[in-house]
Coordinates of C-alpha atoms and ligand atoms in Angstrom, one line a residue:
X493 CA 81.9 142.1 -55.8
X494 CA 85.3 143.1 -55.1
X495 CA 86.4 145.0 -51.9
X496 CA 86.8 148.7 -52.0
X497 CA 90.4 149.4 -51.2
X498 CA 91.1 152.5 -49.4
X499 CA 94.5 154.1 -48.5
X500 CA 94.4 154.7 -44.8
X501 CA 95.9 158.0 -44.7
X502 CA 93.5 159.6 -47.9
X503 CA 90.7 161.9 -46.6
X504 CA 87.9 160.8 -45.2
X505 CA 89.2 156.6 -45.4
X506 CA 89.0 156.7 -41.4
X507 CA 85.2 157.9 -41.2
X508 CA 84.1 155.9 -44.3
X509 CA 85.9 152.3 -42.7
X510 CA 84.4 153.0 -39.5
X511 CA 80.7 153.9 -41.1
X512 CA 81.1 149.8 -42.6
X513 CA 82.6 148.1 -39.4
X514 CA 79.4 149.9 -37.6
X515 CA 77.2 148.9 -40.5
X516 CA 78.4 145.2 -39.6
X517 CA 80.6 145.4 -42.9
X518 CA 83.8 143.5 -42.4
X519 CA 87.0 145.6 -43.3
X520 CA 90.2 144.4 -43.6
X521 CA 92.8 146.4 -40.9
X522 CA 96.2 146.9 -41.1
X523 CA 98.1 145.9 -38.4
X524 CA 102.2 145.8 -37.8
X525 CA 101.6 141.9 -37.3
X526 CA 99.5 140.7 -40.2
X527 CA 96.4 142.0 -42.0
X528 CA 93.3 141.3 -39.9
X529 CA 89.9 140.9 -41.2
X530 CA 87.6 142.7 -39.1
X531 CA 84.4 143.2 -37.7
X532 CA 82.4 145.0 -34.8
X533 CA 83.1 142.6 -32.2
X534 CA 79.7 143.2 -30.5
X535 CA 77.6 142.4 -34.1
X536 CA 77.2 138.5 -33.7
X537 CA 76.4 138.7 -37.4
X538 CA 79.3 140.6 -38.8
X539 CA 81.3 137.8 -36.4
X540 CA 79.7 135.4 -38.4
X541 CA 80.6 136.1 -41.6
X542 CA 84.3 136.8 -40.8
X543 CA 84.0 132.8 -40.1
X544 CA 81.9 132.3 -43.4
X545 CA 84.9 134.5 -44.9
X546 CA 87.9 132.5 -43.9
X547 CA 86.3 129.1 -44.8
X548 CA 87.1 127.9 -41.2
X549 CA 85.6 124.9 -40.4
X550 CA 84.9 125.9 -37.3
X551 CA 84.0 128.9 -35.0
X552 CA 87.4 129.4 -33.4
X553 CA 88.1 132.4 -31.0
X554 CA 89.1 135.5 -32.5
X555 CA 91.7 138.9 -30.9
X556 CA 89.6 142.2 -30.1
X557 CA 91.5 145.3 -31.5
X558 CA 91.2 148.1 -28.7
X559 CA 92.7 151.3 -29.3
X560 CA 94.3 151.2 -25.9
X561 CA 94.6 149.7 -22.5
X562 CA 92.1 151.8 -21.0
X563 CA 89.2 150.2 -23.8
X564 CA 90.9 146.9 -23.4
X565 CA 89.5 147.6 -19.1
X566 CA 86.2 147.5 -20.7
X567 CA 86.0 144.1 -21.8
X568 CA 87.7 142.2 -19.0
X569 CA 87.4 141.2 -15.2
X570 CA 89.5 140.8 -12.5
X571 CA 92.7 141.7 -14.6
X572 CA 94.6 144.8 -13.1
X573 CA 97.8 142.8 -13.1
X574 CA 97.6 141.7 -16.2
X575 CA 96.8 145.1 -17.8
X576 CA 100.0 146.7 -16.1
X577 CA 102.2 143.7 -17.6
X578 CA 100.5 144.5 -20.8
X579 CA 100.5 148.0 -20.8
X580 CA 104.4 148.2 -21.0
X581 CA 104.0 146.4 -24.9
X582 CA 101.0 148.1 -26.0
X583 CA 100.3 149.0 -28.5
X584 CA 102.6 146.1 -30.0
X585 CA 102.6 142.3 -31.1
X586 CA 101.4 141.2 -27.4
X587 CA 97.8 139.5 -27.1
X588 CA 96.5 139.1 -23.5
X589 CA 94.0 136.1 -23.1
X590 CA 92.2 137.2 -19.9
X591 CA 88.6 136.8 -18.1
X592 CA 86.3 138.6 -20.2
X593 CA 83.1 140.3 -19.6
X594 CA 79.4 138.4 -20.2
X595 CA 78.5 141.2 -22.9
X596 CA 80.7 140.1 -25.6
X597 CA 79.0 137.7 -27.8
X598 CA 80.0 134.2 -27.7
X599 CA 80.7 133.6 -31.1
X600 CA 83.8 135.8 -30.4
X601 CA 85.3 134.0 -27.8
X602 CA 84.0 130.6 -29.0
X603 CA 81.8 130.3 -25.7
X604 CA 85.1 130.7 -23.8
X605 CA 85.3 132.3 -20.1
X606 CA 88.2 134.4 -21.5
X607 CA 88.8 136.9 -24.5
X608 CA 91.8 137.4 -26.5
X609 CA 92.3 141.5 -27.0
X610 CA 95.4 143.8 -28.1
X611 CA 96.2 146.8 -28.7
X612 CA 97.8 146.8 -32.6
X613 CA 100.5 149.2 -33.3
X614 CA 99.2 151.0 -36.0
X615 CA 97.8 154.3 -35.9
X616 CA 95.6 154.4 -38.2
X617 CA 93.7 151.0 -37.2
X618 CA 93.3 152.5 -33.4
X619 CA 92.0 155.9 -35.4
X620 CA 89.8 153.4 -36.4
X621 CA 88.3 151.4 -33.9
X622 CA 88.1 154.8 -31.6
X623 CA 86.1 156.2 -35.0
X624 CA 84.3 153.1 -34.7
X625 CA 83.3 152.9 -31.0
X626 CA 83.8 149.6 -30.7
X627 CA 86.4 146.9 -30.0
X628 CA 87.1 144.8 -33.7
X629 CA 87.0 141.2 -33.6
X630 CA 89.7 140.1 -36.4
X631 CA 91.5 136.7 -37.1
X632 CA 94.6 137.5 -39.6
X633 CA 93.1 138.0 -43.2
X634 CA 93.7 134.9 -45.0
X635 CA 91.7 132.0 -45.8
X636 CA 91.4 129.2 -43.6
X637 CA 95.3 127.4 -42.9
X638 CA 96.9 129.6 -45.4
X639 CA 100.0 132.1 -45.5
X640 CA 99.1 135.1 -43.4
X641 CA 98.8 138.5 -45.5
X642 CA 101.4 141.3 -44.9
X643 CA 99.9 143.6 -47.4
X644 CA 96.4 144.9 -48.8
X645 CA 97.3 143.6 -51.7
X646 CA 97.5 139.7 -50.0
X647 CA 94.1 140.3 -48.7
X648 CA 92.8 141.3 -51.9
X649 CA 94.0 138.6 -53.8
X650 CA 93.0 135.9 -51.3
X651 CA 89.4 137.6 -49.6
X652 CA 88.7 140.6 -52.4
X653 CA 85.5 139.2 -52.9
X654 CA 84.5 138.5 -49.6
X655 CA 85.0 141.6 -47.5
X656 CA 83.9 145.2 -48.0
X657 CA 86.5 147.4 -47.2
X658 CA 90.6 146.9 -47.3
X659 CA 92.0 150.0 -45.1
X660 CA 95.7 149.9 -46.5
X661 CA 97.7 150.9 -44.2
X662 CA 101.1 149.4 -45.8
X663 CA 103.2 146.8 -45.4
X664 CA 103.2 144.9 -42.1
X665 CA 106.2 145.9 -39.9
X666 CA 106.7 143.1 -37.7
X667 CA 105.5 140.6 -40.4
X668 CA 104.6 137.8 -37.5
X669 CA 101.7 137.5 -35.9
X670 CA 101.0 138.4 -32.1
X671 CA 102.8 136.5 -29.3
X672 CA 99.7 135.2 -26.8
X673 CA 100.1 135.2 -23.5
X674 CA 97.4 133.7 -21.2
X675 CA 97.2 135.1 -17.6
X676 CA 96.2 131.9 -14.9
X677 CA 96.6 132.9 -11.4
X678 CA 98.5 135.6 -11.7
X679 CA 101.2 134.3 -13.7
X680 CA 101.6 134.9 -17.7
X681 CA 101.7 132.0 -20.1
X682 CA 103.1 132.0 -23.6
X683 CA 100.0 129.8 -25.8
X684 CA 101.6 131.2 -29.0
X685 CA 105.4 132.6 -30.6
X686 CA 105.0 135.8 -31.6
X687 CA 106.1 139.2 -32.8
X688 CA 106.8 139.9 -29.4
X689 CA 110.1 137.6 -28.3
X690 CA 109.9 135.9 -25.1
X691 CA 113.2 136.9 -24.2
X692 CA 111.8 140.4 -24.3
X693 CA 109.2 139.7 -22.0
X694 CA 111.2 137.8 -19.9
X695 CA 113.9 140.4 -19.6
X696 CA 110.9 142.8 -18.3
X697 CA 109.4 139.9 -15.6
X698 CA 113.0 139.2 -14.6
X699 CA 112.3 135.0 -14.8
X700 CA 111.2 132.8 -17.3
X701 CA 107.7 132.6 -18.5
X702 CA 105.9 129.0 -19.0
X703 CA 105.0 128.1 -22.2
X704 CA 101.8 126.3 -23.1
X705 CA 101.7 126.0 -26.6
X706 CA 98.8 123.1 -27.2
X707 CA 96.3 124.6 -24.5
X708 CA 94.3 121.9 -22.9
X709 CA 90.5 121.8 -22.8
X710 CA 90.4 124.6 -25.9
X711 CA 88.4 124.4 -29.2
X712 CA 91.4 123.5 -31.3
X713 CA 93.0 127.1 -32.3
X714 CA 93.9 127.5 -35.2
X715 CA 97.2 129.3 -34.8
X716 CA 98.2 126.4 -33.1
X717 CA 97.0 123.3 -35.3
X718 CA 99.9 121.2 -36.7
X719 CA 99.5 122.0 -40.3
X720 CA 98.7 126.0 -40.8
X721 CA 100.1 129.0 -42.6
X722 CA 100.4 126.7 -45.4
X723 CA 101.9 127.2 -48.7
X724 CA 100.9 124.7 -51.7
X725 CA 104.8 123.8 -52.7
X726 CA 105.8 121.4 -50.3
X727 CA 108.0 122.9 -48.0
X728 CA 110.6 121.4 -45.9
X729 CA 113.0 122.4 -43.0
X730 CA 116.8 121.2 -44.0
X731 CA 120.0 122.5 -41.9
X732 CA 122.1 122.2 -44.7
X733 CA 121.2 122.4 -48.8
X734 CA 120.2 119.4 -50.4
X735 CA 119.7 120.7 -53.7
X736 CA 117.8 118.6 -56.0
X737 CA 115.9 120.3 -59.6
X738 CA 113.5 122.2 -59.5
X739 CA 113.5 123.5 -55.8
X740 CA 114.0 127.1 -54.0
X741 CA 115.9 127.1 -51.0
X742 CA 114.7 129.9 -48.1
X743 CA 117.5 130.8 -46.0
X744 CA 115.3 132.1 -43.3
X745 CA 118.3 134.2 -41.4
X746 CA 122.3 135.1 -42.4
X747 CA 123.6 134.6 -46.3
X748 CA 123.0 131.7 -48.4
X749 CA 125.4 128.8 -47.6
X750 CA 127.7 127.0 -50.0
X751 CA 126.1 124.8 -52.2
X752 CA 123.3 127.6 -52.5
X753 CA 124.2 127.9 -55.9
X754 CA 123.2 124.4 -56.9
X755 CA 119.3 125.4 -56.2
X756 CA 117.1 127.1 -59.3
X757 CA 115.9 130.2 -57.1
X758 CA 117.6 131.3 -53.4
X759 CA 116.4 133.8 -51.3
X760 CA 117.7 135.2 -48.2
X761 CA 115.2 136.9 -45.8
X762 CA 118.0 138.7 -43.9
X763 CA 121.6 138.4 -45.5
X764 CA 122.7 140.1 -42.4
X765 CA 121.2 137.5 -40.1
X766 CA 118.3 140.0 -38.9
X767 CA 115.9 138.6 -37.4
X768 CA 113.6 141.0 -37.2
X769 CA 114.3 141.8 -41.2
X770 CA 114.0 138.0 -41.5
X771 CA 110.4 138.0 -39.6
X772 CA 109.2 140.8 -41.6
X773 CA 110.2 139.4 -45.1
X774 CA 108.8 135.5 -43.8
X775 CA 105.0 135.7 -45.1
X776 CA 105.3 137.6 -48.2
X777 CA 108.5 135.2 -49.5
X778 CA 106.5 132.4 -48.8
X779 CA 103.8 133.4 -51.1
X780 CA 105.9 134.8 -54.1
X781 CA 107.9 130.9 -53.7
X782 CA 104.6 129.5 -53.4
X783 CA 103.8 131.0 -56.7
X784 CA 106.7 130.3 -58.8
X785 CA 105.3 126.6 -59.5
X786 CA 108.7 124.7 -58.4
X787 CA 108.7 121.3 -56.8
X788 CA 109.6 121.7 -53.5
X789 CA 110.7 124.7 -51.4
X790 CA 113.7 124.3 -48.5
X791 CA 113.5 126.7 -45.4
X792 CA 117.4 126.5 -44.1
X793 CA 116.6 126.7 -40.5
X794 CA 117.4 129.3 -38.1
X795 CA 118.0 130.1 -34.4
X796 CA 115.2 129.4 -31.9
X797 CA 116.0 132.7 -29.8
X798 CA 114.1 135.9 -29.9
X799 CA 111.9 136.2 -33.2
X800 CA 113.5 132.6 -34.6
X801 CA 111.3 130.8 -32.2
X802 CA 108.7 132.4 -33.9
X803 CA 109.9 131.9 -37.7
X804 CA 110.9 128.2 -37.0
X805 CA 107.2 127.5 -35.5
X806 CA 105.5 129.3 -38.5
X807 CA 108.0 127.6 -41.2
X808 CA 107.4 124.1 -39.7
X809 CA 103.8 124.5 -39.2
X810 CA 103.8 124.9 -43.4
X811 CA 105.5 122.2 -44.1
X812 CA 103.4 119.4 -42.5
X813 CA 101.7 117.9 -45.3
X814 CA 98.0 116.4 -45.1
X815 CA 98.9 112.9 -42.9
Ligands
TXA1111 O1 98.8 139.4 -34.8 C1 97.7 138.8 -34.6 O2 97.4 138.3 -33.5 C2 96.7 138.9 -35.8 C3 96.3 140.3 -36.0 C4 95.3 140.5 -37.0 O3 96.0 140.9 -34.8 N1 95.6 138.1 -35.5 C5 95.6 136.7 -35.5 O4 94.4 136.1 -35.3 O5 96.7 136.1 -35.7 P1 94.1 134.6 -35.5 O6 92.7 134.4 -35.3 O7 94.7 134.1 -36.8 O8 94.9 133.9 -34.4 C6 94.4 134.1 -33.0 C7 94.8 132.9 -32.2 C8 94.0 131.7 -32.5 O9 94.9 130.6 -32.5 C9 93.0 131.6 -31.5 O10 92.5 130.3 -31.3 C10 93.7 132.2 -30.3 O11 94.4 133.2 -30.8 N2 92.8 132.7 -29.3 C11 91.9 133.7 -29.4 N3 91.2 133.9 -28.3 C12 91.6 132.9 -27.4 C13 91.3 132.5 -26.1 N4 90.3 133.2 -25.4 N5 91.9 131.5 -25.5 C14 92.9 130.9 -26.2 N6 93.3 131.2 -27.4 C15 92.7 132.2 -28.0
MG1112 MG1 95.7 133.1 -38.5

């Protein structure tokens, strides 16, 4: 059976989405990362079949979806510091990893002390959750190691059949998914790049802010597993073109270089070296190069500041083949 899309503004989509997440339906949410694919967070079962959903080997921890910092309160401990930092980017790309409260089930948090939970900024998705009462557990709506979806339409064609409900809420604005940052003794750790750019967050703490990207004693996360947001065209990073037949080259930021022309498809995500253009664009490219059955696919690197960091550690995470 294929999922009942409805547009997120029509009358009515709000109450009927909310009526499946408390059914323990799972509904894909729009988000201004990436489509999620939700469920109530406190309905073990639903959990379960978001994993059964995304073919994911194993029961990784998911991101509640609160509606705001004061519902975030509810599911934590011991975390006023962290909610003030937090507060400042919510709702936004920023997901806090903090001491969570013994009521959640474990399947969400993968038996972890801690639970991952933002505030997504959408308004129709936090109409949502406040419609449904409770927080949504959702991992980004794509099978298991593929390309994150940025539009209903991605979720439909990779999970139609296996969720109830897409709310469509539009295009993803930010196009990346969230930047995590773990709090451990009062001090905020980056475990993932994200929407969010550390420089922003760094500007706001007034130092620098550690980064932990391969977290130590975790069930392997997924978002941070060598090979992940994968497209099937071998991809490859290249800081200049090598154009050989048959391949695409994705300038990821500024205009195509010389010797562009030599490849059979380019495409710029930002010709004006945007990055957040170039963030936004990233997921969607990859999936309509991806389906254009070439040989290869080059990703003409970018910076590494603000959202590059991001791009270049989604980008590079695609293009490591099965070893
Ligand atoms: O933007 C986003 O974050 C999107 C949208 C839908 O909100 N969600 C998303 O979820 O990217 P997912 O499941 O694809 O990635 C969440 C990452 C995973 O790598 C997971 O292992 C990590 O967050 N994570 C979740 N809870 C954690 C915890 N308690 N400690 C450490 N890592 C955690
Ligand atoms: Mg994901």
């Amino acid at each position: 059976m294929s999922a009942r899309v409805l547009q997120a503004d029509a009358p009515g989509a709000i109450e009927e989405a909310a009526g499946a997440i408390r059914a323990g339906k799972l509904v894909a949410i729009a988000t201004e990362t990436v489509y999620g694919l939700g469920a109530n967070a406190l309905d073990p079962f639903a959990v379960a079949r978001v994993f059964e959903a995304k073919g994911r080997p194993s029961f990784d921890p998911l991101i509640i979806h609160v509606a705001d910092a004061a519902m975030a309160r509810e599911w934590v401990v011991d975390s006023e510091d962290a909610l003030a930092f937090a507060a400042r980017f919510w709702p936004g790309p920023l997901t806090m990893v903090l001491p969570r409260v013994a009521r959640l089930p474990d399947l969400v948090t993968s038996g972890l002390p801690t639970v991952g939970v933002r505030v997504p900024d959408h308004a129709a998705t936090r109409a949502l959750i406040r419609a449904a009462g409770v927080p949504i557990a959702a991992p980004s709506a794509n099978r298991f190691g593929a390309v994150s979806p940025t539009t209903a339409a991605h979720v439909l064609e990779s999970l139609g059949d296996a969720v109830d409900v897409i709310l469509d809420g539009g295009p993803a604005a930010v196009g990346l998914e969230s930047t995590i940052v773990a709090w451990e003794s009062g001090e905020p750790v980056i475990l993932r790049h994200g929407g969010l750019a550390r420089e922003t967050l760094e500007a706001h703490l007034g130092r620098a802010l550690p980064t932990r990207l391969f977290a130590s004693g975790l069930p392997e996360a997924p978002g941070q597993l060598k090979r992940h947001y994968a497209t099937q065209t071998p991809m490859r990073v290249v800081d200049a073109p090598e154009p050989t037949s048959d391949r695409a080259l994705l300038v990821l930021c500024g205009p195509a270089p010389r010797g562009a022309g030599a490849y059979t498809q380019v495409v710029e995500l930002s010709p004006a070296g945007d990055l957040r253009e170039a963030a936004c664009r990233l997921f969607a490219t990859m999936r309509s190069l991806d389906a254009a059955g070439l040989r290869g696919i080059d990703a003409l690197a970018c910076t590494r500041t603000g959202l590059g960091a991001a791009i270049m550690d989604r980008v590079e995470r695609a293009c490591v083949r099965d070893e």
